[in-house]
PDB file of C-alpha atoms in Angstrom:
ATOM      1  CA  ASN X   1     -46.010  20.937  10.756  1.00 67.00           C
ATOM      2  CA  ALA X   2     -42.381  20.589  11.804  1.00 83.00           C
ATOM      3  CA  GLY X   3     -41.235  20.094   8.190  1.00 94.00           C
ATOM      4  CA  VAL X   4     -37.937  18.232   7.829  1.00 96.00           C
ATOM      5  CA  THR X   5     -36.160  17.477  11.090  1.00 96.00           C
ATOM      6  CA  GLN X   6     -32.552  16.330  11.285  1.00 97.00           C
ATOM      7  CA  THR X   7     -30.717  15.082  14.329  1.00 97.00           C
ATOM      8  CA  PRO X   8     -28.132  15.586  15.639  1.00 97.00           C
ATOM      9  CA  LYS X   9     -27.149  19.156  14.715  1.00 95.00           C
ATOM     10  CA  PHE X  10     -23.473  18.600  15.473  1.00 96.00           C
ATOM     11  CA  ARG X  11     -21.312  15.525  15.944  1.00 96.00           C
ATOM     12  CA  ILE X  12     -17.644  14.714  16.253  1.00 97.00           C
ATOM     13  CA  LEU X  13     -16.630  11.190  15.314  1.00 97.00           C
ATOM     14  CA  LYS X  14     -13.327   9.399  15.551  1.00 97.00           C
ATOM     15  CA  ILE X  15     -11.940   7.670  12.468  1.00 97.00           C
ATOM     16  CA  GLY X  16     -13.480   4.223  12.137  1.00 97.00           C
ATOM     17  CA  GLN X  17     -16.564   4.947  14.228  1.00 97.00           C
ATOM     18  CA  SER X  18     -20.070   4.598  12.849  1.00 96.00           C
ATOM     19  CA  MET X  19     -23.173   6.695  13.266  1.00 97.00           C
ATOM     20  CA  THR X  20     -26.663   7.291  11.892  1.00 98.00           C
ATOM     21  CA  LEU X  21     -27.922  10.703  10.866  1.00 98.00           C
ATOM     22  CA  GLN X  22     -31.656  10.863  11.400  1.00 98.00           C
ATOM     23  CA  CYS X  23     -34.126  12.585   9.071  1.00 98.00           C
ATOM     24  CA  THR X  24     -37.899  12.769   9.550  1.00 98.00           C
ATOM     25  CA  GLN X  25     -40.535  14.662   7.591  1.00 97.00           C
ATOM     26  CA  ASP X  26     -44.184  15.090   8.550  1.00 96.00           C
ATOM     27  CA  MET X  27     -45.473  16.343   5.180  1.00 94.00           C
ATOM     28  CA  ASN X  28     -46.176  12.923   3.660  1.00 93.00           C
ATOM     29  CA  HIS X  29     -43.650  13.573   0.899  1.00 93.00           C
ATOM     30  CA  ASN X  30     -42.707  10.729  -1.393  1.00 91.00           C
ATOM     31  CA  TYR X  31     -39.254  11.901  -2.396  1.00 92.00           C
ATOM     32  CA  MET X  32     -36.422  12.283   0.061  1.00 95.00           C
ATOM     33  CA  TYR X  33     -32.759  13.141  -0.490  1.00 95.00           C
ATOM     34  CA  TRP X  34     -29.473  13.255   1.362  1.00 97.00           C
ATOM     35  CA  TYR X  35     -26.894  15.846   0.321  1.00 96.00           C
ATOM     36  CA  ARG X  36     -23.502  16.805   1.622  1.00 96.00           C
ATOM     37  CA  GLN X  37     -22.245  20.356   1.372  1.00 94.00           C
ATOM     38  CA  ASP X  38     -18.553  21.178   1.299  1.00 91.00           C
ATOM     39  CA  PRO X  39     -17.291  24.780   1.086  1.00 81.00           C
ATOM     40  CA  GLY X  40     -17.491  26.140  -2.453  1.00 76.00           C
ATOM     41  CA  MET X  41     -18.693  22.791  -3.806  1.00 81.00           C
ATOM     42  CA  GLY X  42     -22.434  23.212  -3.562  1.00 85.00           C
ATOM     43  CA  LEU X  43     -24.640  20.222  -2.810  1.00 91.00           C
ATOM     44  CA  LYS X  44     -23.667  16.713  -3.774  1.00 92.00           C
ATOM     45  CA  LEU X  45     -26.364  14.041  -3.759  1.00 94.00           C
ATOM     46  CA  ILE X  46     -25.502  10.980  -1.672  1.00 97.00           C
ATOM     47  CA  TYR X  47     -28.701   8.897  -1.855  1.00 97.00           C
ATOM     48  CA  TYR X  48     -32.340   9.460  -2.642  1.00 95.00           C
ATOM     49  CA  SER X  49     -35.646   7.674  -2.277  1.00 95.00           C
ATOM     50  CA  VAL X  50     -38.870   7.956  -4.252  1.00 91.00           C
ATOM     51  CA  GLY X  51     -40.988   6.129  -1.707  1.00 92.00           C
ATOM     52  CA  ALA X  52     -40.968   3.692   1.178  1.00 95.00           C
ATOM     53  CA  GLY X  53     -38.856   0.654   0.365  1.00 95.00           C
ATOM     54  CA  ILE X  54     -37.126   2.304  -2.620  1.00 95.00           C
ATOM     55  CA  THR X  55     -33.672   3.876  -2.472  1.00 96.00           C
ATOM     56  CA  ASP X  56     -31.050   4.684  -5.058  1.00 95.00           C
ATOM     57  CA  LYS X  57     -27.501   5.991  -5.203  1.00 96.00           C
ATOM     58  CA  GLY X  58     -26.671   9.570  -6.000  1.00 94.00           C
ATOM     59  CA  GLU X  59     -23.395  11.133  -7.071  1.00 92.00           C
ATOM     60  CA  VAL X  60     -21.288  10.280  -3.985  1.00 95.00           C
ATOM     61  CA  PRO X  61     -22.693   7.173  -2.230  1.00 97.00           C
ATOM     62  CA  ASN X  62     -19.438   5.489  -1.182  1.00 96.00           C
ATOM     63  CA  GLY X  63     -19.104   5.117   2.581  1.00 96.00           C
ATOM     64  CA  TYR X  64     -22.826   5.642   3.210  1.00 98.00           C
ATOM     65  CA  ASN X  65     -25.982   3.579   3.411  1.00 97.00           C
ATOM     66  CA  VAL X  66     -29.669   4.450   3.668  1.00 98.00           C
ATOM     67  CA  SER X  67     -32.987   2.795   4.311  1.00 97.00           C
ATOM     68  CA  ARG X  68     -36.582   3.923   3.838  1.00 97.00           C
ATOM     69  CA  SER X  69     -38.870   1.677   5.827  1.00 97.00           C
ATOM     70  CA  THR X  70     -41.531   4.380   6.262  1.00 97.00           C
ATOM     71  CA  THR X  71     -42.600   7.453   4.302  1.00 96.00           C
ATOM     72  CA  GLU X  72     -41.513   9.703   7.162  1.00 97.00           C
ATOM     73  CA  ASP X  73     -37.991   8.490   7.926  1.00 98.00           C
ATOM     74  CA  PHE X  74     -34.860   8.389   5.819  1.00 98.00           C
ATOM     75  CA  PRO X  75     -31.789   7.716   8.001  1.00 98.00           C
ATOM     76  CA  LEU X  76     -28.254   7.954   6.625  1.00 98.00           C
ATOM     77  CA  ARG X  77     -25.694   5.518   8.004  1.00 98.00           C
ATOM     78  CA  LEU X  78     -21.957   6.165   8.030  1.00 96.00           C
ATOM     79  CA  GLU X  79     -19.855   3.050   8.511  1.00 90.00           C
ATOM     80  CA  LEU X  80     -16.146   3.363   9.333  1.00 94.00           C
ATOM     81  CA  ALA X  81     -16.029   7.161   9.354  1.00 96.00           C
ATOM     82  CA  ALA X  82     -13.164   8.812   7.463  1.00 97.00           C
ATOM     83  CA  PRO X  83     -11.875  12.428   7.548  1.00 96.00           C
ATOM     84  CA  SER X  84     -13.179  12.853   3.974  1.00 96.00           C
ATOM     85  CA  GLN X  85     -16.689  12.552   5.397  1.00 97.00           C
ATOM     86  CA  THR X  86     -16.273  15.754   7.393  1.00 97.00           C
ATOM     87  CA  SER X  87     -19.041  17.898   5.941  1.00 97.00           C
ATOM     88  CA  VAL X  88     -22.457  19.391   6.517  1.00 96.00           C
ATOM     89  CA  TYR X  89     -25.244  16.961   5.687  1.00 97.00           C
ATOM     90  CA  PHE X  90     -28.684  18.034   4.553  1.00 96.00           C
ATOM     91  CA  CYS X  91     -31.809  15.989   4.235  1.00 97.00           C
ATOM     92  CA  ALA X  92     -34.553  17.243   1.896  1.00 95.00           C
ATOM     93  CA  SER X  93     -37.996  16.135   0.782  1.00 94.00           C
ATOM     94  CA  ARG X  94     -40.441  16.898  -2.048  1.00 90.00           C
ATOM     95  CA  PRO X  95     -44.018  15.814  -2.687  1.00 86.00           C
ATOM     96  CA  GLY X  96     -43.228  14.553  -6.204  1.00 75.00           C
ATOM     97  CA  VAL X  97     -42.336  15.738  -9.701  1.00 65.00           C
ATOM     98  CA  GLY X  98     -43.670  18.951 -11.174  1.00 65.00           C
ATOM     99  CA  ASN X  99     -43.742  22.314  -9.483  1.00 62.00           C
ATOM    100  CA  THR X 100     -42.712  21.081  -6.097  1.00 76.00           C
ATOM    101  CA  GLU X 101     -40.066  22.832  -4.093  1.00 85.00           C
ATOM    102  CA  ALA X 102     -37.603  20.926  -1.962  1.00 89.00           C
ATOM    103  CA  PHE X 103     -37.867  21.374   1.796  1.00 92.00           C
ATOM    104  CA  PHE X 104     -34.587  21.159   3.672  1.00 94.00           C
ATOM    105  CA  GLY X 105     -33.663  20.269   7.212  1.00 95.00           C
ATOM    106  CA  GLN X 106     -31.331  22.481   9.216  1.00 94.00           C
ATOM    107  CA  GLY X 107     -28.336  20.281   8.580  1.00 95.00           C
ATOM    108  CA  THR X 108     -25.945  18.113  10.585  1.00 96.00           C
ATOM    109  CA  ARG X 109     -22.379  19.334  10.913  1.00 96.00           C
ATOM    110  CA  LEU X 110     -20.122  16.285  11.154  1.00 97.00           C
ATOM    111  CA  THR X 111     -16.426  16.343  11.937  1.00 96.00           C
ATOM    112  CA  VAL X 112     -14.313  13.182  11.692  1.00 97.00           C
ATOM    113  CA  VAL X 113     -11.008  13.347  13.575  1.00 96.00           C
TER     114      VAL X 113
ATOM    115  CA  GLY E   1     -27.123  15.302 -18.690  1.00 45.00           C
ATOM    116  CA  GLU E   2     -28.153  18.204 -16.520  1.00 55.00           C
ATOM    117  CA  ASP E   3     -25.722  20.755 -15.197  1.00 82.00           C
ATOM    118  CA  VAL E   4     -26.289  24.055 -13.428  1.00 89.00           C
ATOM    119  CA  GLU E   5     -23.524  26.679 -13.319  1.00 92.00           C
ATOM    120  CA  GLN E   6     -23.314  29.873 -11.321  1.00 93.00           C
ATOM    121  CA  SER E   7     -20.598  32.252 -10.238  1.00 89.00           C
ATOM    122  CA  LEU E   8     -19.303  31.743  -6.705  1.00 89.00           C
ATOM    123  CA  PHE E   9     -19.136  35.259  -5.269  1.00 94.00           C
ATOM    124  CA  LEU E  10     -20.852  38.628  -5.555  1.00 96.00           C
ATOM    125  CA  SER E  11     -20.164  41.716  -3.474  1.00 97.00           C
ATOM    126  CA  VAL E  12     -22.492  44.735  -3.522  1.00 97.00           C
ATOM    127  CA  ARG E  13     -23.074  47.888  -1.558  1.00 97.00           C
ATOM    128  CA  GLU E  14     -26.192  48.228   0.575  1.00 97.00           C
ATOM    129  CA  GLY E  15     -28.995  49.848  -1.419  1.00 97.00           C
ATOM    130  CA  ASP E  16     -27.644  48.745  -4.799  1.00 97.00           C
ATOM    131  CA  SER E  17     -29.191  46.028  -6.942  1.00 97.00           C
ATOM    132  CA  SER E  18     -27.698  42.531  -6.978  1.00 97.00           C
ATOM    133  CA  VAL E  19     -27.832  40.284 -10.003  1.00 97.00           C
ATOM    134  CA  ILE E  20     -26.991  36.613  -9.608  1.00 97.00           C
ATOM    135  CA  ASN E  21     -26.635  34.586 -12.798  1.00 96.00           C
ATOM    136  CA  CYS E  22     -27.118  30.914 -13.566  1.00 95.00           C
ATOM    137  CA  THR E  23     -26.978  28.713 -16.664  1.00 94.00           C
ATOM    138  CA  TYR E  24     -28.597  25.307 -17.055  1.00 89.00           C
ATOM    139  CA  THR E  25     -28.426  22.615 -19.682  1.00 83.00           C
ATOM    140  CA  ASP E  26     -31.572  20.473 -19.498  1.00 74.00           C
ATOM    141  CA  SER E  27     -33.596  21.062 -22.642  1.00 67.00           C
ATOM    142  CA  SER E  28     -36.869  19.518 -21.416  1.00 71.00           C
ATOM    143  CA  SER E  29     -39.640  21.418 -19.681  1.00 65.00           C
ATOM    144  CA  THR E  30     -38.463  22.226 -16.258  1.00 77.00           C
ATOM    145  CA  TYR E  31     -38.960  24.360 -13.204  1.00 84.00           C
ATOM    146  CA  LEU E  32     -36.119  26.638 -12.189  1.00 89.00           C
ATOM    147  CA  TYR E  33     -35.766  27.662  -8.574  1.00 92.00           C
ATOM    148  CA  TRP E  34     -33.796  30.072  -6.455  1.00 95.00           C
ATOM    149  CA  TYR E  35     -33.034  29.015  -2.906  1.00 95.00           C
ATOM    150  CA  LYS E  36     -31.428  31.082  -0.134  1.00 96.00           C
ATOM    151  CA  GLN E  37     -29.155  29.629   2.533  1.00 94.00           C
ATOM    152  CA  GLU E  38     -28.381  31.748   5.574  1.00 93.00           C
ATOM    153  CA  PRO E  39     -25.379  30.874   7.770  1.00 89.00           C
ATOM    154  CA  GLY E  40     -25.873  27.689   9.744  1.00 87.00           C
ATOM    155  CA  ALA E  41     -29.237  26.920   8.140  1.00 90.00           C
ATOM    156  CA  GLY E  42     -30.723  24.772   5.414  1.00 91.00           C
ATOM    157  CA  LEU E  43     -31.892  26.023   2.026  1.00 93.00           C
ATOM    158  CA  GLN E  44     -35.216  27.825   1.747  1.00 93.00           C
ATOM    159  CA  LEU E  45     -37.160  28.529  -1.410  1.00 92.00           C
ATOM    160  CA  LEU E  46     -37.079  32.152  -2.577  1.00 94.00           C
ATOM    161  CA  THR E  47     -38.897  31.971  -5.886  1.00 93.00           C
ATOM    162  CA  TYR E  48     -39.321  29.831  -8.993  1.00 90.00           C
ATOM    163  CA  ILE E  49     -40.146  30.129 -12.684  1.00 90.00           C
ATOM    164  CA  PHE E  50     -41.387  27.626 -15.238  1.00 86.00           C
ATOM    165  CA  SER E  51     -39.385  27.255 -18.416  1.00 81.00           C
ATOM    166  CA  ASN E  52     -42.196  28.679 -20.607  1.00 84.00           C
ATOM    167  CA  MET E  53     -42.074  32.040 -18.804  1.00 88.00           C
ATOM    168  CA  ASP E  54     -39.732  34.983 -19.445  1.00 91.00           C
ATOM    169  CA  MET E  55     -39.994  36.903 -16.222  1.00 95.00           C
ATOM    170  CA  LYS E  56     -41.416  36.731 -12.757  1.00 94.00           C
ATOM    171  CA  GLN E  57     -41.497  39.523 -10.194  1.00 94.00           C
ATOM    172  CA  ASP E  58     -42.063  39.108  -6.477  1.00 92.00           C
ATOM    173  CA  GLN E  59     -41.565  42.260  -4.384  1.00 95.00           C
ATOM    174  CA  ARG E  60     -37.816  43.032  -4.492  1.00 96.00           C
ATOM    175  CA  LEU E  61     -37.047  39.901  -6.492  1.00 96.00           C
ATOM    176  CA  THR E  62     -37.100  39.678 -10.289  1.00 97.00           C
ATOM    177  CA  VAL E  63     -36.338  36.448 -12.117  1.00 97.00           C
ATOM    178  CA  LEU E  64     -35.432  36.657 -15.804  1.00 96.00           C
ATOM    179  CA  LEU E  65     -35.241  33.620 -18.053  1.00 94.00           C
ATOM    180  CA  ASN E  66     -33.571  33.513 -21.459  1.00 92.00           C
ATOM    181  CA  LYS E  67     -34.680  30.165 -22.834  1.00 88.00           C
ATOM    182  CA  LYS E  68     -32.559  30.361 -25.954  1.00 88.00           C
ATOM    183  CA  ASP E  69     -29.347  30.775 -23.966  1.00 90.00           C
ATOM    184  CA  LYS E  70     -30.614  28.713 -21.001  1.00 90.00           C
ATOM    185  CA  HIS E  71     -29.688  31.620 -18.755  1.00 93.00           C
ATOM    186  CA  LEU E  72     -31.479  32.491 -15.525  1.00 94.00           C
ATOM    187  CA  SER E  73     -30.909  35.530 -13.352  1.00 96.00           C
ATOM    188  CA  LEU E  74     -32.098  36.713  -9.966  1.00 97.00           C
ATOM    189  CA  ARG E  75     -32.195  40.437  -9.362  1.00 97.00           C
ATOM    190  CA  ILE E  76     -32.557  41.740  -5.819  1.00 97.00           C
ATOM    191  CA  ALA E  77     -33.521  45.407  -5.702  1.00 98.00           C
ATOM    192  CA  ASP E  78     -32.392  47.668  -2.852  1.00 97.00           C
ATOM    193  CA  THR E  79     -30.112  44.978  -1.427  1.00 98.00           C
ATOM    194  CA  GLN E  80     -29.925  44.914   2.374  1.00 97.00           C
ATOM    195  CA  THR E  81     -27.369  43.420   4.753  1.00 95.00           C
ATOM    196  CA  GLY E  82     -29.975  40.777   5.612  1.00 94.00           C
ATOM    197  CA  ASP E  83     -29.742  39.574   2.026  1.00 96.00           C
ATOM    198  CA  SER E  84     -26.186  38.359   2.656  1.00 96.00           C
ATOM    199  CA  ALA E  85     -26.381  34.604   2.120  1.00 96.00           C
ATOM    200  CA  ILE E  86     -25.623  31.870  -0.381  1.00 95.00           C
ATOM    201  CA  TYR E  87     -28.062  31.707  -3.291  1.00 97.00           C
ATOM    202  CA  PHE E  88     -28.578  28.444  -5.134  1.00 95.00           C
ATOM    203  CA  CYS E  89     -30.024  28.052  -8.582  1.00 94.00           C
ATOM    204  CA  ALA E  90     -31.770  24.700  -9.069  1.00 91.00           C
ATOM    205  CA  GLU E  91     -33.459  22.824 -11.855  1.00 87.00           C
ATOM    206  CA  HIS E  92     -36.335  20.431 -11.094  1.00 79.00           C
ATOM    207  CA  PRO E  93     -37.589  18.212 -13.899  1.00 71.00           C
ATOM    208  CA  ALA E  94     -41.265  18.864 -14.636  1.00 65.00           C
ATOM    209  CA  SER E  95     -41.993  15.296 -15.635  1.00 62.00           C
ATOM    210  CA  GLY E  96     -40.377  12.166 -16.894  1.00 57.00           C
ATOM    211  CA  GLY E  97     -38.093   9.743 -15.192  1.00 58.00           C
ATOM    212  CA  SER E  98     -35.766  12.051 -13.309  1.00 64.00           C
ATOM    213  CA  TYR E  99     -36.616  12.622  -9.678  1.00 74.00           C
ATOM    214  CA  ILE E 100     -33.492  14.535  -8.839  1.00 81.00           C
ATOM    215  CA  PRO E 101     -33.259  18.325  -8.591  1.00 84.00           C
ATOM    216  CA  THR E 102     -29.919  19.645  -9.805  1.00 86.00           C
ATOM    217  CA  PHE E 103     -28.332  22.445  -7.812  1.00 90.00           C
ATOM    218  CA  GLY E 104     -25.637  24.919  -8.762  1.00 91.00           C
ATOM    219  CA  ARG E 105     -22.645  25.438  -6.477  1.00 92.00           C
ATOM    220  CA  GLY E 106     -24.192  28.524  -4.908  1.00 94.00           C
ATOM    221  CA  THR E 107     -23.321  32.216  -5.125  1.00 96.00           C
ATOM    222  CA  SER E 108     -22.168  33.880  -1.917  1.00 95.00           C
ATOM    223  CA  LEU E 109     -23.679  37.361  -1.797  1.00 97.00           C
ATOM    224  CA  ILE E 110     -21.871  39.794   0.467  1.00 97.00           C
ATOM    225  CA  VAL E 111     -23.593  43.105   1.177  1.00 97.00           C
ATOM    226  CA  HIS E 112     -21.441  45.814   2.688  1.00 94.00           C
ATOM    227  CA  PRO E 113     -22.466  49.219   4.032  1.00 89.00           C
TER     228      PRO E 113
END
């Protein structure tokens, strides 16, 4: 199993550009999450999904969109990139509730200039 | 609502014990996790404890839970330079309607010779 795979690992965007951060998991997990990590601020939840076709906003959804057309994929879309979106983005997945750890991807480091 | 608090920094000498502390607020049955994040990587599970337990030991790691004070600690014995990382405390609901793990801000552990 590859686990949770994120692409790309690094990206520089110009203000106003758009991009999609890809996230794929091969563990057949129902729950998937997108977090952003800023220095000293821990993880902030952007969006999450509890299954294919179901998504919901987290703590900081503004400026982002997601879709979940399959169990495996949970892409995060940035429209009209802003410098405030410079961050490291992590995708994570879990099988479900209960004693289930979260599995994280390696992260995407995004810089908006 | 849920909230997880932890101190931001800890510096120890190689060979000493490290103790990282965390407090949580959710009063329902829950799983409490410790994750480790090495530089440039995603979070990986270190250990976990269920809220009806007091202690869990796993090699150099000891987790202590004070349910009354909602206080969790992670003790690393014989700390090594390879233990330098950010450690996240997290709370995962055991059941019910919340699908969202709550993470602390992370404690940066610095181990010096």
